[in-house]
Amino acid sequence: MKSALWYPYQQHKTSSEPFEVDSAEGCKLHIKDGRILIDGISSWWCTIHGYNHPKLNNAITEQLSKMGHVMLGGLTHKPAKDLADKLVEITPDGLNHVFFSDSGSVGMEVAMKLALQYFHNKGHVNKKKFIALKKGYHGDTCGVISIGDPDDGMHASFAGVFPKQFFVSVTSEKIDPEKWPLEEKIEELESIIGQNHREIAAMAVEPLMQGAGGFNFYPAEYLNRAYQLCQKYNILMIFDEIATGFGRTGTLFAANQCNFTPDILVLGKALTAGYSGHAATLTTGDVYDAFYSEKCEHAFMHGPTFMGNPLACAVALEGIKLFECDDYMAKIKAINHHLSSVLLPFKHTLVKNCRVLGATGVIEFHAPLNSKKVKDFAAEKGVWLRPFGNILYTTPPYIISQEELAQVLAVMTDLLNHIT
Ligand SMILES: *Cc1c(COP(=O)(O)O)cnc(C)c1O
C-alpha cells in the first residue's frame, strides 16, 4: 500500500489497509465501514477515560474559548501553573519541579539532558553515560534510542551511530515475583556500576513494567536495591512512567510501590488522556538546585515550542480531577481482578505464560503471532487489539464495563482456536 500518509512502524509494501475511524465514544471505535470495536489497548495506553468524554471535551473547549496556545518563554498562564502544582501534589514526595514538553520521547530527552547537566554544573565532568535496561523502550528520538534495548531490531539501522550506554537485564523465565532472581540481577547491576560509576550520570528505567519491549514485569525490590547502589555511587535515578503512570501498574504511579523517590520522573501518554501530545518531566529540589545559580550557563537550555500548551494542560487537569473524583483506583482494582481471574489460569500448548499487573493483562506465546490475522479475528468479534511479536496484551480504558472487558478477554483466549 503506497499512500501520502506515512504510518508508524509499518512496512507499507506488505501491510494491509488500516481501519478508518470516523468517531469514537466511551471504549468504542466507530469504523467507517459500520463496525464498532472495543478498544482493548486504549490507543497505545493513553485514552484511560475512553473517547469523547463530555467533561474532558468541555475542559478543552472552555480553554479554547480563552486561548489555544501561548508561548511559555517570558509568558505564563494558569493552566500550566495549576498543572505543575497538581503534578507535584500527586507524585511521590520530593518531586517538586515540572518541565513540560510535547511528547513522551522529548520528556525523556529532557530527563537525560537534565541528568547530564546536573553533573556538569556540579563539576563532575566525566559523568556522561547512562545505565539502562535491556528490553527497555523510552521513545524514538535520537537520544533515547541510545538507552532503549540495544538488541532491538527496531533501531538496528542506527547501531553504532548513537553513544554506547551500559545495560543490565531485568527479564527472567521465572516470572513469579517470589522466584524472580533478585540477587543475581543486583549482582549484575552492581558489577557494572561498581566498575563504571565515574562515567555514569543516571540510571533510566521503566519501573515495574517494561512496555513496548514486551510487557516484562519485575519487582519493586529490584528498584529499591538499585536506588541504594545509585545513591552509593552518585548516580541519578530516572523513572520513565510514561506508560506506567496513572494507575497502569495498580498504584497511581509505579514509584508508589518503591520505598524511595526517584530523582527524575517522566509522565506522558495518559497525562492528557489521548487528547493532545504532552509530557511532564518532574525533578527533586536537589536536581533543580543544581541549575539555580547566578550563572547564566547553569540554566537549562531547552524549550519545546508547545511546552505547557494551555489546551493540553486544561485537559490534563480535568483528567486528573476525574481520576480522583470517580475513584479510578477502585476501577483499576476491579479490572485487575477480572484480568487475573481469566488470564492467570489460562493454559494452552502455544502459550508460554500469562501475566497481570494492575490494569495490564498479557499473554506471551512461544512464537510470534500473525498480527494481521489477530487484528482481523479480533475485529470480527468487535474488538481492537494490536499484538507485537509473540505478545498479545490488553491495557483497557479504565471506564471499560465488565461486559466489554469480558469481550476483549474472550477474543484473547479464543484466538488460538481460530488463527493457527
Ligand atoms: C510511549 C512511550 C514513550 C514515548 O512517548 P511518545 O509520546 O510516543 O514520544 C517513552 N517511554 C515509554 C515507557 C513509553 O511507553
PDB file of C-alpha atoms in Angstrom, residues 196 249 337 389:
ATOM      1  CA  ASN A 196      31.888   2.399  35.632  1.00  0.00           C
ATOM      2  CA  THR A 249       0.572  -0.989  37.383  1.00  0.00           C
ATOM      3  CA  HIS A 337      -9.448  -8.772  39.433  1.00  0.00           C
ATOM      4  CA  GLY A 389       5.814 -10.204  18.199  1.00  0.00           C
TER       5      GLY A 389
END
